[in-house]
XYZ file of C-alpha atoms in Angstrom:
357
model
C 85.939 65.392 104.431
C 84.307 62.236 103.873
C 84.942 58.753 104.655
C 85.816 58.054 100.779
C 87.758 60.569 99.624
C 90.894 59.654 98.112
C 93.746 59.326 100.572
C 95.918 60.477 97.374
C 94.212 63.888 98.491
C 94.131 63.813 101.747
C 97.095 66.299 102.641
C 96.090 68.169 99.924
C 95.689 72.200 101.011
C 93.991 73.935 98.323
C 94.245 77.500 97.473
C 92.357 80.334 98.918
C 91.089 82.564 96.637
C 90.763 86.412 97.963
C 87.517 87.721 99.543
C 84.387 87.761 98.013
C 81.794 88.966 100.352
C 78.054 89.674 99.313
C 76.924 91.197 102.994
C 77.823 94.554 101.798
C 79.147 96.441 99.012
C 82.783 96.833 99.052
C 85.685 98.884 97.359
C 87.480 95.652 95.756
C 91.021 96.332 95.866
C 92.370 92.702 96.779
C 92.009 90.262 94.084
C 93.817 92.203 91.630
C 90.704 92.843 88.850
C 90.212 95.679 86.430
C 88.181 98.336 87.547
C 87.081 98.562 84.022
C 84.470 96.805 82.014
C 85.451 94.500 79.177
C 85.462 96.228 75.927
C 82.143 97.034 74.577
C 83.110 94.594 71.265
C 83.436 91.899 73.873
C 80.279 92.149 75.253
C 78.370 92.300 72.109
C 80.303 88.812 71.044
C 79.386 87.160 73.837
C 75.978 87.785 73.602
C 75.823 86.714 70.094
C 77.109 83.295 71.123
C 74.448 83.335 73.636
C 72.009 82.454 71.181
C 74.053 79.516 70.121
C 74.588 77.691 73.396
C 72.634 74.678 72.592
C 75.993 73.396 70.241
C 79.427 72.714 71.846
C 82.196 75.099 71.619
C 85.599 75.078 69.132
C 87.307 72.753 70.937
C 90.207 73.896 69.130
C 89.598 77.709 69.838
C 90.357 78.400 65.844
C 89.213 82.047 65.492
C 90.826 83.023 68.988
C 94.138 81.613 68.324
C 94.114 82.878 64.703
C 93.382 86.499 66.800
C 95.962 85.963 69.759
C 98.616 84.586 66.813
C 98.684 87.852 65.018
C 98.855 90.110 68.038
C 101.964 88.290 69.550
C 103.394 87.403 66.232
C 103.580 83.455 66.268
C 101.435 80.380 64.757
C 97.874 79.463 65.721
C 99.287 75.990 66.943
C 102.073 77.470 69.392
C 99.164 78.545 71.295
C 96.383 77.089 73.295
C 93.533 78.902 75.178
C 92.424 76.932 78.874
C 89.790 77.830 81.264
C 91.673 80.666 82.956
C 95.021 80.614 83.732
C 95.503 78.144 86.677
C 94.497 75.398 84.221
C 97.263 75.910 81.687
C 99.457 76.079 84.703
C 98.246 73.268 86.074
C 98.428 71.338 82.660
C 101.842 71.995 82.950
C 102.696 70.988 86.342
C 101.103 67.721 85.036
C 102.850 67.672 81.322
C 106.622 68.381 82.653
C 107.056 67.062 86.280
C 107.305 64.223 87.844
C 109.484 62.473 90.009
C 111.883 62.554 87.975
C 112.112 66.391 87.187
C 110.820 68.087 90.351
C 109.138 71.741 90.253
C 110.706 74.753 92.015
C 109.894 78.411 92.301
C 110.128 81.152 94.475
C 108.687 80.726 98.086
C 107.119 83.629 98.072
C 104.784 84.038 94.906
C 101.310 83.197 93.442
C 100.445 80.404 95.875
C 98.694 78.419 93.670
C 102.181 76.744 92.552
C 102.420 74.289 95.506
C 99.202 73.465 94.912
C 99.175 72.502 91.839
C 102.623 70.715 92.709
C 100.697 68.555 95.655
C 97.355 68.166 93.478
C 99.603 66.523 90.989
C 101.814 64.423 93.120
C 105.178 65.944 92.404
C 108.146 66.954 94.691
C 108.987 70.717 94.387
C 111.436 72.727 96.467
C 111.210 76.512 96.924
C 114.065 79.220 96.431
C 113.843 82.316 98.867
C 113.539 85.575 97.421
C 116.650 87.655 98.450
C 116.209 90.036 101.434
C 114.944 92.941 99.265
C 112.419 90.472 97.903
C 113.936 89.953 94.397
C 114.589 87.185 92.498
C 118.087 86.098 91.898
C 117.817 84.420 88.342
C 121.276 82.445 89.005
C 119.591 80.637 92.005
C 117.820 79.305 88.904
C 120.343 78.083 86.858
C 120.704 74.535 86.003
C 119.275 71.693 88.707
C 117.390 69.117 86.911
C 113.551 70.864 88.173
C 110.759 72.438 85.637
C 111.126 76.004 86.599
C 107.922 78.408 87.481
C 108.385 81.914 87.953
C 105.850 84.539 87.743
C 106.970 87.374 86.122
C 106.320 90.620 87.651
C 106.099 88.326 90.425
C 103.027 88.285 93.074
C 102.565 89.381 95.450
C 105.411 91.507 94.855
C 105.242 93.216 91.619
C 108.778 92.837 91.005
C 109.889 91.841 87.649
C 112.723 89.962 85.384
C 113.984 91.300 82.377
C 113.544 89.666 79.597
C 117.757 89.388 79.324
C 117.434 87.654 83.002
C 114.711 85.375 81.413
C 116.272 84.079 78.922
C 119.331 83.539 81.103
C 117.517 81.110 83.620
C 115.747 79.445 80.200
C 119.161 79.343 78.838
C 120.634 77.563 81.305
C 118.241 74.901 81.586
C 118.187 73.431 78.313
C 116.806 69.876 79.175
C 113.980 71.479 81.489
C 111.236 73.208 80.779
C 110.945 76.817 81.866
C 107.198 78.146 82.867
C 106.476 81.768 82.658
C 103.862 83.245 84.372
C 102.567 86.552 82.911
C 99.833 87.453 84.329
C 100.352 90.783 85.125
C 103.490 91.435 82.168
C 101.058 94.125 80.426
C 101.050 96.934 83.269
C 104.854 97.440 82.719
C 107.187 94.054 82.275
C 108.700 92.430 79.503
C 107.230 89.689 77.881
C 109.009 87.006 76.929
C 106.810 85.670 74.453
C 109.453 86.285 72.239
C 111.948 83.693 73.188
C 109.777 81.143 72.148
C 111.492 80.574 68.740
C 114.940 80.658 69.769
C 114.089 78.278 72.738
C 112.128 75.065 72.679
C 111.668 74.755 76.713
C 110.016 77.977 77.188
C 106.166 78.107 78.304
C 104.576 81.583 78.677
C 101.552 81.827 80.630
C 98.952 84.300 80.168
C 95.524 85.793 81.071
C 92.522 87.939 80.061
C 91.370 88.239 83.739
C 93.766 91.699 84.515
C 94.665 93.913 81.530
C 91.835 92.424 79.413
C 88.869 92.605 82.046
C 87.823 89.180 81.973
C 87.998 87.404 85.388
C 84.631 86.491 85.632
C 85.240 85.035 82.044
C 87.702 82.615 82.794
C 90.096 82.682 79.586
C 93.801 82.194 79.728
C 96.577 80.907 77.297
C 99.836 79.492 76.866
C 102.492 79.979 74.577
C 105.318 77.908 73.042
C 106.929 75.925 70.780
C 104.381 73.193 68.535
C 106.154 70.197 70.518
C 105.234 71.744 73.732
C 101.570 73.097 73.005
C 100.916 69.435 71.286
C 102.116 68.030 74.820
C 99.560 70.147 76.716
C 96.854 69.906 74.400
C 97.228 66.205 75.140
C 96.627 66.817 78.622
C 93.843 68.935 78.025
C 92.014 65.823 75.372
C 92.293 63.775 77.959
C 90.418 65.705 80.726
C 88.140 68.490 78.975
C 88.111 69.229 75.275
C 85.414 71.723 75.301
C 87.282 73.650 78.214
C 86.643 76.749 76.831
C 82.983 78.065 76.819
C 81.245 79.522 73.396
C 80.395 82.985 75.071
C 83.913 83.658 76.629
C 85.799 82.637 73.694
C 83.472 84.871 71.506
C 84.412 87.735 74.206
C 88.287 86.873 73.774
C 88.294 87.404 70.177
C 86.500 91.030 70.680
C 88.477 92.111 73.183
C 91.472 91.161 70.914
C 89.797 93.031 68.162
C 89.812 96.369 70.614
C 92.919 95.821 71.453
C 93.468 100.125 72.070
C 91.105 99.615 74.808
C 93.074 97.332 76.505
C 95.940 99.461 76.344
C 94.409 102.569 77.172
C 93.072 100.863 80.567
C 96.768 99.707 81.272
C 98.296 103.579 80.825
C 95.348 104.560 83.364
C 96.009 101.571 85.671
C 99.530 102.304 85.431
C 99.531 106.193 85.894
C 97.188 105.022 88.940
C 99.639 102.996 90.208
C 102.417 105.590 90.219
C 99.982 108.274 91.880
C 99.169 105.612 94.514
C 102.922 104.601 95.524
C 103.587 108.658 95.555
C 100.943 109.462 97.773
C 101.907 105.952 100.103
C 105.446 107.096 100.476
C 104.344 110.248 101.473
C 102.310 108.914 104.359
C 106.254 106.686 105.475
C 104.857 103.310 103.328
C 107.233 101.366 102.178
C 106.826 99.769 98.753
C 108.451 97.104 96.650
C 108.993 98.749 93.086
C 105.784 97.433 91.394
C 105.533 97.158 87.471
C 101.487 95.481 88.091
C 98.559 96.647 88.411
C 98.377 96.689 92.356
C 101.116 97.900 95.070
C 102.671 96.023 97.775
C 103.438 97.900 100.846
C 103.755 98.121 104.514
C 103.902 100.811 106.986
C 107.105 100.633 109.771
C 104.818 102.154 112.425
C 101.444 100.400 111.674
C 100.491 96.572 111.709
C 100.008 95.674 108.357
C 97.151 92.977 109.577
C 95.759 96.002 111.749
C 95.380 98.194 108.079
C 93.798 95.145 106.461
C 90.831 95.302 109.075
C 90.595 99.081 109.376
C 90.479 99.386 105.751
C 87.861 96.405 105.730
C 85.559 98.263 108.402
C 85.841 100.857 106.053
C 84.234 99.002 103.123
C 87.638 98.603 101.804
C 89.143 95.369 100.798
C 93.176 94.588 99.923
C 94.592 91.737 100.528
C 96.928 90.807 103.679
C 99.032 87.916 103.789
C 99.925 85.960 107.225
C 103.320 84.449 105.452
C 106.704 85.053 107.031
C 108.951 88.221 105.410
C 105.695 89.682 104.441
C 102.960 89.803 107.592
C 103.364 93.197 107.383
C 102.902 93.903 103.355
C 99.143 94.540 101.960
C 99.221 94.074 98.794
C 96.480 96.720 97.127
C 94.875 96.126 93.381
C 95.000 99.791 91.472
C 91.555 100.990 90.700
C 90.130 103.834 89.520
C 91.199 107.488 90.498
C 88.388 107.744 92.412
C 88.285 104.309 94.167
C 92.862 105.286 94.841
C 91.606 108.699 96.763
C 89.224 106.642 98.822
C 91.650 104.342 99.794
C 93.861 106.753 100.947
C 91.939 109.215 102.769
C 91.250 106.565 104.994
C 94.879 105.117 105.456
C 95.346 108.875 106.372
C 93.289 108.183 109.291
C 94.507 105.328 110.307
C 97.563 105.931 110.335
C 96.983 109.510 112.269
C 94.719 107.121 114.774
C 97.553 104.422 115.214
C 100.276 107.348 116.059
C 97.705 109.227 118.616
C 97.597 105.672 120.292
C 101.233 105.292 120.844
């Protein structure tokens, strides 16, 4: 770093994203995309707001929240659209903690949450999962912290019920309770619902997995007015225009195909069951997954050693080095295809490891 950066920042450890290599062309299976293409409505929005680029965009993202509103069933204004997910997050690690109210959430999850803790300068403490990797909801009861949970959890896959949802939101009445749900189409709950029974609930959302929009950048909370006037506030005062023209043009189609979407989550999610099938047949073992990738390990085989076999393969999942779960990769469902190639080669590798025991 340089002699004038902020010492505010200078403990700061930012996030790392998952691979994205350009030497060679890889099977993608560790950042969690779609392996489909947005919907074809999407793309022909977006390139009729191409040819309007020179004006700024809807700051107030009217015709996508009027199109989000009626899908979920709640008011334009208990909504607002951000530049992908980690920025509503982050809006509300900024909105609802302080020193005062400390965050907490699982410690192991979506490791952008201690970022976004540290980038905003608030004390957080972590819960451990329990030994099978599941969230205990009462560990979450009460405390005086904002409380972020991703739900089906990553990088495990494991979710809440909505009834265990609304207990932990229940039970923190003067706190505010952040759901992440980025991966709740592929088989969770939402609890989107609760929001008008509840006024501290926050539900987090994003078009980059069942809607095929990563590269897009487009992501949304939802909750009560008070709440989405208290981000929004956050948002005036760092980026009004935060959402481009072209990708909110491609929200509002893909929300307008909205069968699409759903037909890519059955195939993602019949994918996903095929996958875990064919694992456990080869002696993985796999955390019971309701997104769209797997987590899994192999009792005779290093996990890191799969990672780089797989990679010198052309084949990319992701591998973490954090304690309880060195030996997990967790694997992004693709296509049919894509899922076969995967694993004939974990076939081999695994055959190789045991002939080198």
């Amino acid at each position: 770093m340089s002699r004038f950066f902020s010492d505010k920042f200078a403990a700061l450890t930012p996030y790392t994203p998952g691979e994205q290599p350009r030497e060679r062309r890889y099977i993608k299976l560790n950042t969690n995309e779609s392996p489909f293409p947005p919907s074809p409505r999407a793309v022909e929005a977006a390139a009729e707001a191409a040819e309007r680029l020179q004006l700024y965009s809807d700051p107030t993202a009217r015709a996508l929240n009027e199109a989000m509103a009626d899908l979920l069933g709640v008011e334009p204004d208990e909504i607002l659209f951000t530049n992908g997910s980690d920025e509503i997050l982050n809006f509300a690690f900024g909105a609802f903690c302080d020193d005062t109210c400390p965050a907490v959430f699982p410690d192991i999850t979506y490791g952008f949450y201690p970022v976004f803790a540290e980038y905003n300068r608030v004390p957080y403490k972590v819960i451990p999962l329990k030994d099978d990797l599941t969230i205990d909801p009462t560990a979450y009861y009460g405390g005086g912290h904002t409380v972020v949970i991703a739900n089906p959890n990553a990088p495990t896959g494991i979710p809440l019920s909505r009834c265990e949802i609304e207990g932990i939101v229940k039970a923190n009445p003067d706190n505010v309770v952040v759901i992440d749900e980025a991966y709740v189409d592929f088989g969770a709950e939402s609890a989107v619902p609760l929001i008008h029974k509840y006024d501290n609930l926050l539900v987090t959302g994003t078009f980059s997995k069942s809607r095929s929009m990563a590269g897009a950048r487009l992501g949304f909370g939802v909750g009560c007015k008070a709440l989405i006037q208290d981000l929004n506030t956050i948002k005036y005062a760092t980026n009004p225009y935060n959402v481009n023209a072209m990708t909110m043009a491609a929200g509002v189609g893909m929300l307008a195909d909205e069968e699409y979407t759903k037909n890519n989550c059955r195939t993602v999610a019949e994918n996903r069951e095929y996958t875990a099938k064919a694992l456990r047949a080869m002696g993985f073992v796999l955390t019971d997954s309701r997104a769209n990738f797997v987590f899994a390990r192999h009792p005779q085989t290093d996990g890191g050693t799969i990672y780089r076999r797989l990679k010198e393969r052309g084949i990319l999942v992701r591998h973490f080095d954090t304690p309880r779960i060195d030996q997990f990769n967790r694997i992004t469902i693709g296509t049919r295809e894509e899922m076969d190639t995967l694993l004939a080669a974990l076939r081999e590798i695994i055959a190789s490891n045991k002939s080198e025991l």
